[in-house]
Amino acid sequence: MNHRVRKKQTPYGSWIIAIVVLAAIVAAGVYLVRLAMQPSTPTASSVQSLPATPATSAPASAASTIQHPIAQANADPASASTTPLPALADSDASVMDALSSLANGSDLRTLLVPGQIIARVVATVDALPRQSFGSTHILPLRTPKGTMQTSQANGVTLIDAHNADRYAPYMTVLQNVDPHALVAWYKHNYPLFQQAYRELGYPRGYFNDRALAAIDDMLAAPELHDSIAVTRVGSHYVFVDPRLQSLSNGQRLMVRLGPENEAQFKAKLRMIRTLLVGEQVAH
């Protein structure tokens, strides 16, 4: 059962870590995490501080029983770092430098919000399976440029197919992510994520369980190939179909990405999930 994953050896500098959803999943973000359907909103950089408590009642992962110990994650020892971890409060510079150096030419630094990176990832991942972010948007990545692209058909406002193009910079990073490297980085830095999760308001919670719950929730998002109707409510758009509007933050994100982007995102999430639960992934 404990067979070591054989992976193609790649130069360390060619690995790209996407924050998502974990964003990373860490990142993952994952990543692409403009979950409110707003044509324009303040970026997360305008947030002065993270909330001290979660927005709603604690999820199942707040229980003391750990479902997915981080120790079981399948990370290749060759890609694991032995660098001592900084204190969470002092981790921004090292996290930013590490992720940027792994971007292999992708300008990830311009996408990341520079302050409280790990805390933002944790707060975002925690919010992905919910229906609302609450009053404060805490995102680890900057929102896509421009406004949501729409078109008109028979008097109905539809999300235009070209809207998916707005996510191109994020998808470029995602497509180049080495899941083995991502999980190795996450596993090494996990104590920081766990500390941030407890400081968020889950003193008995286990962040890796919440991360996997967020991934599973996004993987369950509907896969739509027809045009999606939206309507403007105040300063933002909502889905006309109440079933879509009632989806979680993460699932609404998936729907908004467009069919092709959603398929690519889900494929990467499946690989990451497999590694996180200690199974093998063919490289």
Coordinates of N, CA, C and O in Angstrom, one line a residue, residues 17-38 41 44 107-108 110-113 120-121 124-125 127-128 133 137-145 163-177 218 248-269 272:
I17 N 3.4 26.8 -7.9 CA 2.4 26.6 -6.9 C 1.3 27.6 -7.1 O 1.5 28.8 -7.1
A18 N 0.1 27.1 -7.2 CA -1.1 28.0 -7.3 C -1.7 28.1 -6.0 O -2.0 27.1 -5.4
I19 N -2.1 29.2 -5.5 CA -2.7 29.3 -4.2 C -4.1 28.9 -4.3 O -4.8 29.4 -4.7
V20 N -4.8 28.4 -4.2 CA -6.0 28.2 -4.3 C -6.2 27.6 -3.6 O -5.8 27.6 -3.3
V21 N -7.3 26.6 -3.4 CA -7.8 26.1 -3.0 C -7.6 25.7 -2.6 O -8.2 24.8 -2.3
L22 N -6.3 26.3 -2.5 CA -6.0 26.0 -1.3 C -5.2 26.8 -1.0 O -4.6 27.1 -0.6
A23 N -5.9 27.1 -2.6 CA -5.3 28.0 -3.2 C -4.9 28.1 -3.4 O -5.1 28.8 -3.1
A24 N -4.9 27.7 -2.7 CA -4.1 27.0 -2.9 C -4.8 26.1 -2.8 O -5.6 26.3 -2.6
I25 N -4.4 24.7 -2.6 CA -5.6 24.6 -2.0 C -5.5 25.3 -0.9 O -6.2 25.5 -0.2
V26 N -4.6 25.0 -1.5 CA -4.1 25.8 -0.7 C -4.5 27.0 -1.3 O -4.7 27.5 -1.9
A27 N -4.2 27.0 -1.7 CA -4.4 27.8 -2.5 C -5.2 27.7 -3.1 O -5.1 27.1 -3.9
A28 N -6.5 26.8 -4.2 CA -6.9 26.9 -4.5 C -7.3 27.2 -4.6 O -7.3 26.7 -5.1
G29 N -8.0 28.2 -4.9 CA -8.2 29.0 -5.0 C -8.5 29.0 -5.3 O -8.3 29.2 -5.9
V30 N -9.0 28.8 -5.2 CA -8.7 29.0 -5.3 C -8.5 29.7 -5.8 O -9.0 30.0 -5.9
Y31 N -7.5 31.2 -5.7 CA -7.0 31.4 -7.0 C -8.1 32.0 -7.7 O -8.9 31.7 -7.6
L32 N -8.5 32.7 -8.6 CA -9.7 32.9 -9.2 C -10.8 33.1 -8.2 O -12.0 32.8 -8.4
V33 N -10.5 33.7 -7.1 CA -11.5 33.6 -6.0 C -12.3 34.9 -6.0 O -12.5 35.4 -4.9
R34 N -12.8 35.3 -7.0 CA -13.8 36.4 -7.0 C -15.2 35.7 -6.9 O -15.7 35.4 -8.0
L35 N -15.6 35.4 -5.8 CA -16.8 34.6 -5.7 C -18.1 35.4 -5.7 O -19.1 34.8 -6.1
A36 N -18.1 36.6 -5.4 CA -19.3 37.4 -5.5 C -19.4 37.8 -7.0 O -18.5 38.1 -7.6
M37 N -20.7 37.7 -7.5 CA -20.9 38.0 -8.9 C -21.0 39.5 -9.1 O -22.0 40.0 -9.6
Q38 N -19.9 40.2 -8.9 CA -20.0 41.7 -9.0 C -19.2 42.2 -10.1 O -18.1 41.7 -10.4
T41 N -15.7 45.3 -7.6 CA -15.7 45.3 -6.1 C -14.3 45.8 -5.7 O -13.4 45.7 -6.4
A44 N -9.1 42.7 -2.3 CA -8.9 42.3 -0.9 C -7.8 43.1 -0.2 O -7.7 43.1 1.0
D107 N 3.6 35.7 -13.8 CA 3.8 36.8 -12.8 C 2.8 36.6 -11.7 O 1.8 37.4 -11.5
L108 N 3.0 35.5 -10.9 CA 2.1 35.3 -9.8 C 2.1 36.4 -8.7 O 1.1 36.6 -8.1
T110 N 2.0 39.5 -9.1 CA 1.0 40.5 -9.3 C -0.4 40.1 -9.0 O -1.3 40.9 -8.9
L111 N -0.7 38.7 -9.0 CA -2.0 38.2 -8.7 C -2.2 38.1 -7.2 O -3.4 38.2 -6.7
L112 N -1.2 37.8 -6.4 CA -1.3 37.6 -5.0 C -1.5 38.9 -4.2 O -0.8 39.9 -4.5
V113 N -2.4 38.9 -3.3 CA -2.5 40.1 -2.4 C -1.4 39.9 -1.3 O -1.2 38.8 -0.7
R120 N -5.4 34.7 4.6 CA -6.4 34.9 3.6 C -6.8 33.6 2.9 O -8.0 33.4 2.6
V121 N -5.8 32.8 2.6 CA -6.1 31.5 2.0 C -7.0 30.7 2.9 O -8.0 30.1 2.4
T124 N -10.6 32.1 3.0 CA -11.2 31.9 1.7 C -11.7 30.4 1.6 O -12.8 30.1 1.2
V125 N -10.7 29.5 1.9 CA -11.1 28.1 1.8 C -12.2 27.7 2.7 O -13.1 27.0 2.3
A127 N -14.6 29.6 3.5 CA -15.8 30.2 3.0 C -16.3 29.6 1.7 O -17.5 29.7 1.4
L128 N -15.5 28.8 1.0 CA -15.9 28.3 -0.3 C -17.1 27.4 -0.2 O -18.0 27.5 -1.1
F133 N -20.0 35.0 1.7 CA -18.7 35.3 2.4 C -18.9 36.1 3.6 O -18.0 36.4 4.4
H137 N -14.8 40.6 2.4 CA -14.2 39.7 1.4 C -12.7 39.6 1.7 O -11.9 40.6 1.6
I138 N -12.2 38.4 2.0 CA -10.8 38.2 2.3 C -10.3 37.2 1.3 O -10.4 36.0 1.5
L139 N -9.7 37.7 0.2 CA -9.2 36.9 -0.9 C -7.7 36.9 -1.0 O -7.1 37.9 -0.8
P140 N -7.1 35.7 -1.3 CA -5.6 35.7 -1.4 C -5.1 36.2 -2.7 O -4.0 36.5 -2.9
L141 N -6.0 36.3 -3.7 CA -5.7 36.7 -5.1 C -6.5 38.0 -5.4 O -7.6 38.1 -5.0
R142 N -5.9 38.8 -6.3 CA -6.6 39.9 -6.8 C -7.7 39.5 -7.7 O -7.6 38.4 -8.4
T143 N -8.8 40.3 -7.8 CA -9.9 39.9 -8.6 C -9.6 40.1 -10.1 O -8.7 40.9 -10.5
P144 N -10.3 39.4 -11.0 CA -10.0 39.5 -12.4 C -10.3 41.0 -12.9 O -11.1 41.7 -12.3
K145 N -9.5 41.4 -13.9 CA -9.6 42.7 -14.4 C -10.9 42.9 -15.2 O -11.4 41.9 -15.8
N163 N -16.4 35.9 -21.4 CA -16.2 36.2 -20.0 C -15.1 35.3 -19.4 O -14.3 35.7 -18.5
A164 N -15.0 34.1 -19.9 CA -14.0 33.1 -19.4 C -12.6 33.6 -19.7 O -11.7 33.2 -19.0
D165 N -12.4 34.5 -20.7 CA -11.1 35.0 -21.0 C -10.5 35.8 -19.8 O -9.3 35.9 -19.7
R166 N -11.4 36.3 -19.0 CA -10.9 37.2 -17.9 C -10.1 36.4 -16.9 O -9.3 36.9 -16.1
Y167 N -10.3 35.0 -16.9 CA -9.6 34.2 -16.0 C -8.3 33.6 -16.5 O -7.6 32.8 -15.9
A168 N -7.9 34.0 -17.7 CA -6.7 33.5 -18.4 C -5.4 33.5 -17.5 O -4.7 32.5 -17.5
P169 N -5.1 34.6 -16.9 CA -3.9 34.6 -16.1 C -3.9 33.6 -15.0 O -2.9 33.0 -14.7
Y170 N -5.0 33.3 -14.4 CA -5.2 32.4 -13.3 C -5.1 31.0 -13.8 O -4.5 30.1 -13.3
M171 N -5.7 30.7 -15.0 CA -5.7 29.4 -15.6 C -4.3 29.0 -16.1 O -4.0 27.9 -16.1
T172 N -3.6 30.0 -16.5 CA -2.2 29.7 -16.9 C -1.4 29.2 -15.8 O -0.6 28.2 -15.9
V173 N -1.5 29.8 -14.6 CA -0.8 29.3 -13.4 C -1.3 27.9 -13.1 O -0.6 27.0 -12.9
L174 N -2.6 27.7 -13.1 CA -3.2 26.4 -12.7 C -2.8 25.3 -13.6 O -2.5 24.2 -13.2
Q175 N -2.7 25.6 -14.9 CA -2.3 24.6 -15.9 C -0.9 24.1 -15.7 O -0.6 22.9 -16.0
N176 N -0.1 24.9 -15.1 CA 1.3 24.5 -15.0 C 1.7 24.0 -13.6 O 2.8 23.7 -13.3
V177 N 0.7 24.0 -12.7 CA 0.9 23.5 -11.4 C 1.3 22.0 -11.4 O 0.7 21.2 -12.0
M218 N -16.5 21.8 -4.5 CA -16.3 22.4 -5.9 C -16.4 21.3 -6.9 O -16.9 21.6 -8.0
S248 N -23.1 27.0 -3.4 CA -22.1 27.5 -2.6 C -21.2 28.5 -3.3 O -21.2 28.6 -4.5
N249 N -20.4 29.3 -2.6 CA -19.4 30.2 -3.2 C -18.5 29.5 -4.2 O -18.3 29.9 -5.3
G250 N -18.0 28.3 -3.8 CA -17.1 27.6 -4.6 C -17.7 27.1 -5.9 O -17.2 27.1 -7.0
Q251 N -19.0 26.6 -5.8 CA -19.7 26.1 -6.9 C -20.1 27.2 -7.9 O -20.1 27.0 -9.1
R252 N -20.5 28.3 -7.3 CA -20.8 29.5 -8.2 C -19.6 29.9 -9.0 O -19.7 30.3 -10.1
L253 N -18.5 29.9 -8.3 CA -17.2 30.2 -9.0 C -17.0 29.3 -10.2 O -16.7 29.7 -11.3
M254 N -17.2 28.0 -9.9 CA -16.9 27.0 -11.0 C -17.8 27.3 -12.2 O -17.4 27.2 -13.3
V255 N -19.1 27.6 -11.9 CA -20.1 27.8 -13.0 C -19.6 29.1 -13.8 O -19.7 29.1 -15.0
R256 N -19.2 30.1 -13.1 CA -18.8 31.3 -13.7 C -17.5 31.2 -14.6 O -17.3 32.0 -15.5
L257 N -16.7 30.2 -14.3 CA -15.4 30.0 -15.0 C -15.7 29.7 -16.5 O -14.8 29.9 -17.3
G258 N -16.8 29.1 -16.8 CA -17.1 28.6 -18.2 C -16.7 27.1 -18.2 O -15.9 26.6 -17.5
P259 N -17.4 26.4 -19.1 CA -17.2 24.9 -19.2 C -15.8 24.4 -19.3 O -15.3 23.5 -18.6
E260 N -15.0 25.0 -20.2 CA -13.6 24.6 -20.4 C -12.7 24.8 -19.2 O -12.0 23.9 -18.8
N261 N -12.8 26.0 -18.7 CA -12.0 26.3 -17.5 C -12.4 25.5 -16.3 O -11.6 25.0 -15.5
E262 N -13.7 25.2 -16.2 CA -14.2 24.4 -15.1 C -13.7 23.0 -15.2 O -13.2 22.4 -14.2
A263 N -13.7 22.4 -16.4 CA -13.2 21.1 -16.6 C -11.7 21.0 -16.2 O -11.2 20.0 -15.5
Q264 N -10.9 22.0 -16.6 CA -9.5 22.0 -16.3 C -9.2 22.1 -14.8 O -8.4 21.5 -14.2
F265 N -10.0 23.0 -14.2 CA -9.9 23.3 -12.7 C -10.2 22.0 -12.0 O -9.5 21.6 -11.0
K266 N -11.3 21.3 -12.3 CA -11.7 20.1 -11.6 C -10.7 19.0 -11.8 O -10.4 18.2 -10.9
A267 N -10.1 18.9 -13.0 CA -9.1 17.8 -13.2 C -7.9 18.0 -12.3 O -7.4 17.1 -11.7
K268 N -7.5 19.3 -12.1 CA -6.4 19.6 -11.2 C -6.7 19.3 -9.7 O -6.0 18.8 -9.0
L269 N -8.0 19.7 -9.4 CA -8.4 19.5 -8.0 C -8.5 18.0 -7.7 O -8.2 17.6 -6.6
I272 N -5.0 16.8 -6.9 CA -4.5 17.3 -5.6 C -5.2 16.6 -4.5 O -4.6 16.2 -3.5

